[in-house]
Amino acid sequence: MRMNTDKKRPTVVAGNWKMNLLPDQAQQLMLSIVPAVQPQSMVIIAAPSIYLQSLHEDFGESVFIAAQNCSDKDSGAFTGEISASMLNAIGVEFCLVGHSERRSLYQETDDVVRWKVDACLKNEVNPIFCCGETLDERKSEQHFHVVQHQIEAALFQLSLDQVLKVIIAYEPVWAIGTGVTASSSEAQEMHAHIRNVIREKFGADVAESILILYGGSVNAMNCAELFACKDVDGGLVGGASLKADEFKVIMSQATAIPA
Ligand code: PGA
């Protein structure tokens, strides 16, 4: 039995493939998981850019396809970059923005993250905005402050209509790819804090509607307990999204947007 049926918000399961899978492997994985997607349930696959168009064409009726990154610029001499308008033009509806790997490995600052959020919204691509503290920040008890600051820096310029198009993904950096998951109480505590930050800026209606996913070593064993938390509206899943059987178990938690 699913434990979260009293929630007004859907449970969203988003897979983040990162820079993995060759074309045949990507196709095989999709052919394996797509038949298990429950009708209307919110499953999102964030794939390498080179696969986005074909994935959208082949599987876009069953799952939402997301990019993992986009440029903050509209167009021009930016070799190697992909714009949000290009994503929109090929039917991509979501884009990860501010993932901790982008922040740490590619020096994406809070300003860059905000510009990318704005570029997505301007081009009708829904940002999946990632935030989360490092282990040092948690140990020194700055985690609530750090996450609040990331949200203020990237989302507080938005209108009410715009912010409702954003999905927030709380991903503690110490839990990403490490096998160490936040406990459900740690996740719930931070998600409640995030919802409160949103409530204070955008009001109760937005706060009750906005989706806040948890990410960081989500797997088939821990997903039900994490997603059952009051303020956890699903997960952003890295490593486990590459394993068909495991991801199917996690996907079985996804629910449809309530009518
Ligand atoms: P993980 O990655 O599930 O492998 O920890 C999550 C993410 O980086 O989105």
CSV table of C-alpha atoms and ligand atoms in Angstrom, one decimal:
chain,number,residue,atom,x,y,z
A,1,MET,CA,0.0,0.0,0.0
A,2,ARG,CA,1.3,3.5,-0.8
A,3,MET,CA,1.7,5.5,2.3
A,4,ASN,CA,1.2,9.0,0.8
A,5,THR,CA,-2.3,8.9,-0.8
A,6,ASP,CA,-3.5,11.7,1.5
A,7,LYS,CA,-1.2,14.2,-0.2
A,8,LYS,CA,-2.6,16.8,-2.5
A,9,ARG,CA,0.6,17.0,-4.5
A,10,PRO,CA,1.6,14.2,-6.8
A,11,THR,CA,4.7,12.1,-6.1
A,12,VAL,CA,7.2,12.7,-8.9
A,13,VAL,CA,10.0,10.3,-9.8
A,14,ALA,CA,12.8,11.9,-11.8
A,15,GLY,CA,15.7,9.9,-13.0
A,16,ASN,CA,19.0,11.7,-13.6
A,17,TRP,CA,21.2,9.6,-15.9
A,18,LYS,CA,24.1,12.1,-15.7
A,19,MET,CA,26.8,11.3,-18.4
A,20,ASN,CA,26.0,7.6,-18.7
A,21,LEU,CA,24.6,5.1,-21.3
A,22,LEU,CA,25.4,4.7,-24.9
A,23,PRO,CA,22.5,5.0,-27.4
A,24,ASP,CA,21.7,1.2,-27.4
A,25,GLN,CA,21.8,1.1,-23.6
A,26,ALA,CA,19.6,4.2,-23.3
A,27,GLN,CA,17.1,2.6,-25.7
A,28,GLN,CA,17.1,-0.7,-23.8
A,29,LEU,CA,16.6,1.0,-20.5
A,30,MET,CA,13.6,2.9,-21.8
A,31,LEU,CA,12.1,-0.1,-23.4
A,32,SER,CA,12.3,-1.9,-20.1
A,33,ILE,CA,11.0,0.8,-17.8
A,34,VAL,CA,8.3,2.5,-20.0
A,35,PRO,CA,5.8,-0.4,-19.9
A,36,ALA,CA,5.9,-0.1,-16.1
A,37,VAL,CA,4.9,3.6,-16.0
A,38,GLN,CA,1.5,4.0,-14.5
A,39,PRO,CA,-0.9,6.0,-16.7
A,40,GLN,CA,-0.7,9.8,-16.0
A,41,SER,CA,2.0,9.3,-13.3
A,42,MET,CA,4.7,11.9,-13.2
A,43,VAL,CA,7.9,10.2,-14.3
A,44,ILE,CA,10.7,12.4,-15.6
A,45,ILE,CA,13.9,11.2,-17.3
A,46,ALA,CA,16.8,13.7,-17.4
A,47,ALA,CA,19.0,12.4,-20.2
A,48,PRO,CA,22.2,13.5,-21.9
A,49,SER,CA,21.3,16.3,-24.4
A,50,ILE,CA,22.2,14.2,-27.5
A,51,TYR,CA,19.4,11.8,-26.7
A,52,LEU,CA,16.7,14.3,-25.8
A,53,GLN,CA,15.0,14.6,-29.2
A,54,SER,CA,14.7,10.9,-29.9
A,55,LEU,CA,13.6,10.1,-26.4
A,56,HIS,CA,10.9,12.7,-26.6
A,57,GLU,CA,9.7,11.4,-29.9
A,58,ASP,CA,9.8,7.7,-28.9
A,59,PHE,CA,8.7,7.9,-25.3
A,60,GLY,CA,7.3,11.4,-24.7
A,61,GLU,CA,3.7,10.0,-24.3
A,62,SER,CA,4.7,7.9,-21.3
A,63,VAL,CA,7.3,10.0,-19.5
A,64,PHE,CA,8.5,13.6,-19.4
A,65,ILE,CA,12.0,14.2,-20.8
A,66,ALA,CA,14.3,16.6,-19.1
A,67,ALA,CA,17.6,18.1,-20.0
A,68,GLN,CA,20.4,18.1,-17.4
A,69,ASN,CA,21.6,21.6,-18.2
A,70,CYS,CA,21.1,24.5,-20.5
A,71,SER,CA,22.8,27.9,-21.3
A,72,ASP,CA,21.7,31.0,-19.5
A,73,LYS,CA,22.1,32.8,-22.8
A,74,ASP,CA,19.4,33.1,-25.6
A,75,SER,CA,21.7,32.4,-28.6
A,76,GLY,CA,25.0,33.4,-30.1
A,77,ALA,CA,28.7,32.7,-30.0
A,78,PHE,CA,28.7,30.2,-27.1
A,79,THR,CA,30.4,27.1,-28.6
A,80,GLY,CA,29.2,23.9,-27.1
A,81,GLU,CA,26.1,25.4,-25.3
A,82,ILE,CA,22.4,24.5,-25.8
A,83,SER,CA,19.7,27.1,-25.2
A,84,ALA,CA,16.4,26.7,-23.4
A,85,SER,CA,14.7,27.7,-26.6
A,86,MET,CA,16.3,24.7,-28.4
A,87,LEU,CA,15.0,22.4,-25.6
A,88,ASN,CA,11.6,23.8,-25.9
A,89,ALA,CA,11.6,23.5,-29.7
A,90,ILE,CA,12.2,19.8,-29.5
A,91,GLY,CA,9.5,19.2,-26.9
A,92,VAL,CA,11.7,19.1,-23.7
A,93,GLU,CA,9.5,20.2,-20.8
A,94,PHE,CA,12.0,20.2,-17.9
A,95,CYS,CA,15.6,21.0,-17.3
A,96,LEU,CA,17.8,20.4,-14.2
A,97,VAL,CA,19.3,23.7,-13.1
A,98,GLY,CA,22.0,24.1,-10.4
A,99,HIS,CA,22.8,20.5,-9.8
A,100,SER,CA,25.6,20.3,-7.3
A,101,GLU,CA,27.9,18.7,-9.9
A,102,ARG,CA,27.4,21.8,-12.1
A,103,ARG,CA,28.0,24.1,-9.2
A,104,SER,CA,31.2,22.4,-8.0
A,105,LEU,CA,32.7,21.0,-11.3
A,106,TYR,CA,31.7,23.8,-13.6
A,107,GLN,CA,31.8,26.7,-11.3
A,108,GLU,CA,28.1,27.6,-11.6
A,109,THR,CA,27.5,30.4,-9.2
A,110,ASP,CA,24.1,31.4,-7.7
A,111,ASP,CA,23.9,34.2,-10.3
A,112,VAL,CA,24.4,31.7,-13.2
A,113,VAL,CA,21.8,29.4,-11.6
A,114,ARG,CA,19.3,32.2,-11.4
A,115,TRP,CA,20.0,33.2,-15.1
A,116,LYS,CA,19.4,29.6,-16.1
A,117,VAL,CA,16.1,29.5,-14.2
A,118,ASP,CA,15.1,32.7,-15.9
A,119,ALA,CA,16.1,31.4,-19.3
A,120,CYS,CA,14.1,28.2,-18.8
A,121,LEU,CA,11.0,30.0,-17.8
A,122,LYS,CA,11.2,32.5,-20.6
A,123,ASN,CA,11.3,29.5,-23.0
A,124,GLU,CA,8.5,27.5,-21.4
A,125,VAL,CA,10.9,24.9,-19.9
A,126,ASN,CA,10.2,24.0,-16.3
A,127,PRO,CA,13.3,24.2,-14.2
A,128,ILE,CA,14.1,21.5,-11.7
A,129,PHE,CA,16.1,23.7,-9.4
A,130,CYS,CA,18.6,21.8,-7.3
A,131,CYS,CA,19.9,22.9,-3.9
A,132,GLY,CA,21.7,21.3,-1.0
A,133,GLU,CA,24.5,21.7,1.5
A,134,THR,CA,27.9,20.1,1.8
A,135,LEU,CA,28.9,17.8,4.6
A,136,ASP,CA,31.0,20.6,6.2
A,137,GLU,CA,28.0,23.0,6.0
A,138,ARG,CA,25.8,20.4,7.7
A,139,LYS,CA,28.4,19.6,10.4
A,140,SER,CA,28.7,23.3,11.2
A,141,GLU,CA,24.9,23.6,11.3
A,142,GLN,CA,24.7,26.0,8.4
A,143,HIS,CA,22.6,23.7,6.3
A,144,PHE,CA,19.3,25.5,6.7
A,145,HIS,CA,20.9,28.8,6.0
A,146,VAL,CA,22.8,27.6,3.0
A,147,VAL,CA,19.7,26.1,1.3
A,148,GLN,CA,17.6,29.1,2.1
A,149,HIS,CA,20.3,31.3,0.5
A,150,GLN,CA,20.4,29.2,-2.6
A,151,ILE,CA,16.6,29.5,-3.0
A,152,GLU,CA,16.6,33.2,-2.4
A,153,ALA,CA,19.4,33.7,-4.9
A,154,ALA,CA,17.8,31.7,-7.7
A,155,LEU,CA,14.0,31.9,-7.2
A,156,PHE,CA,13.1,35.1,-5.3
A,157,GLN,CA,13.0,37.2,-8.5
A,158,LEU,CA,10.1,35.1,-9.9
A,159,SER,CA,6.5,36.0,-10.0
A,160,LEU,CA,3.9,33.7,-8.4
A,161,ASP,CA,3.0,32.2,-11.7
A,162,GLN,CA,6.6,31.5,-12.5
A,163,VAL,CA,7.6,30.0,-9.3
A,164,LEU,CA,4.8,27.4,-9.6
A,165,LYS,CA,6.5,26.1,-12.7
A,166,VAL,CA,9.6,25.3,-10.7
A,167,ILE,CA,10.2,21.9,-9.1
A,168,ILE,CA,12.7,22.1,-6.2
A,169,ALA,CA,15.1,19.2,-5.7
A,170,TYR,CA,16.8,19.2,-2.3
A,171,GLU,CA,20.0,17.2,-2.7
A,172,PRO,CA,22.4,17.2,0.2
A,173,VAL,CA,25.8,17.0,-1.5
A,174,TRP,CA,27.0,14.4,1.0
A,175,ALA,CA,24.3,12.1,-0.1
A,176,ILE,CA,24.8,12.3,-3.8
A,177,GLY,CA,26.4,9.1,-5.3
A,178,THR,CA,27.7,8.1,-1.8
A,179,GLY,CA,25.2,5.5,-0.8
A,180,VAL,CA,24.6,7.6,2.3
A,181,THR,CA,21.0,8.8,2.3
A,182,ALA,CA,19.5,11.5,4.5
A,183,SER,CA,17.2,9.9,7.1
A,184,SER,CA,13.6,10.5,6.4
A,185,SER,CA,13.5,12.8,9.4
A,186,GLU,CA,16.5,14.8,8.1
A,187,ALA,CA,14.8,15.0,4.7
A,188,GLN,CA,11.4,16.0,6.1
A,189,GLU,CA,13.0,18.7,8.4
A,190,MET,CA,14.8,20.3,5.4
A,191,HIS,CA,11.7,20.0,3.1
A,192,ALA,CA,9.5,21.7,5.7
A,193,HIS,CA,12.1,24.5,6.0
A,194,ILE,CA,12.2,24.9,2.2
A,195,ARG,CA,8.4,25.0,2.1
A,196,ASN,CA,8.5,27.6,4.8
A,197,VAL,CA,11.0,29.8,2.9
A,198,ILE,CA,8.6,29.6,-0.1
A,199,ARG,CA,5.6,30.4,2.1
A,200,GLU,CA,7.2,33.5,3.5
A,201,LYS,CA,8.1,34.9,0.1
A,202,PHE,CA,5.2,33.6,-2.1
A,203,GLY,CA,2.4,32.8,0.3
A,204,ALA,CA,0.6,29.7,1.5
A,205,ASP,CA,-1.0,28.7,-1.7
A,206,VAL,CA,2.3,28.5,-3.6
A,207,ALA,CA,4.0,26.8,-0.7
A,208,GLU,CA,1.3,24.1,-0.6
A,209,SER,CA,1.4,23.5,-4.3
A,210,ILE,CA,5.2,23.6,-5.1
A,211,LEU,CA,6.8,20.2,-5.6
A,212,ILE,CA,9.9,19.5,-3.5
A,213,LEU,CA,11.8,16.3,-4.4
A,214,TYR,CA,14.5,14.7,-2.4
A,215,GLY,CA,17.7,13.5,-4.1
A,216,GLY,CA,20.8,11.7,-2.9
A,217,SER,CA,21.2,7.9,-2.9
A,218,VAL,CA,17.5,7.2,-3.3
A,219,ASN,CA,17.0,3.5,-4.0
A,220,ALA,CA,14.4,0.8,-4.2
A,221,MET,CA,14.7,0.1,-0.4
A,222,ASN,CA,14.5,3.7,0.9
A,223,CYS,CA,12.2,5.4,-1.5
A,224,ALA,CA,8.9,4.5,0.1
A,225,GLU,CA,9.9,5.8,3.5
A,226,LEU,CA,11.4,9.0,2.1
A,227,PHE,CA,8.4,9.8,-0.3
A,228,ALA,CA,6.0,9.1,2.6
A,229,CYS,CA,7.3,12.2,4.4
A,230,LYS,CA,4.7,15.0,4.5
A,231,ASP,CA,6.8,17.5,2.6
A,232,VAL,CA,8.7,15.1,0.3
A,233,ASP,CA,7.0,15.0,-3.1
A,234,GLY,CA,9.1,12.4,-4.7
A,235,GLY,CA,12.7,12.0,-5.7
A,236,LEU,CA,15.5,12.9,-8.1
A,237,VAL,CA,17.3,9.6,-8.6
A,238,GLY,CA,20.8,9.2,-10.0
A,239,GLY,CA,22.6,5.8,-9.8
A,240,ALA,CA,19.4,3.8,-9.3
A,241,SER,CA,17.8,5.3,-12.4
A,242,LEU,CA,20.3,3.4,-14.5
A,243,LYS,CA,19.1,0.0,-13.2
A,244,ALA,CA,15.8,-0.9,-14.8
A,245,ASP,CA,14.5,-3.2,-12.1
A,246,GLU,CA,15.4,-0.9,-9.3
A,247,PHE,CA,14.0,2.2,-11.1
A,248,LYS,CA,10.8,0.3,-11.7
A,249,VAL,CA,10.3,-0.2,-8.0
A,250,ILE,CA,11.0,3.6,-7.4
A,251,MET,CA,8.7,4.5,-10.3
A,252,SER,CA,5.9,2.5,-8.8
A,253,GLN,CA,5.7,5.3,-6.1
A,254,ALA,CA,4.9,8.0,-8.7
A,255,THR,CA,1.4,9.3,-8.7
A,256,ALA,CA,-0.7,11.4,-11.1
A,257,ILE,CA,-1.4,15.1,-10.6
A,258,PRO,CA,-4.7,15.1,-8.6
A,259,ALA,CA,-7.7,16.3,-10.6
B,1,PGA,P1,22.4,9.6,-6.7
B,1,PGA,O1,22.4,11.0,-7.5
B,1,PGA,O2,21.0,9.1,-6.6
B,1,PGA,O3,23.3,8.7,-7.5
B,1,PGA,O4,22.9,9.9,-5.3
B,1,PGA,C1,21.3,11.9,-7.4
B,1,PGA,C2,21.6,13.1,-8.2
B,1,PGA,O5,22.7,13.6,-8.3
B,1,PGA,O6,20.6,13.7,-8.8
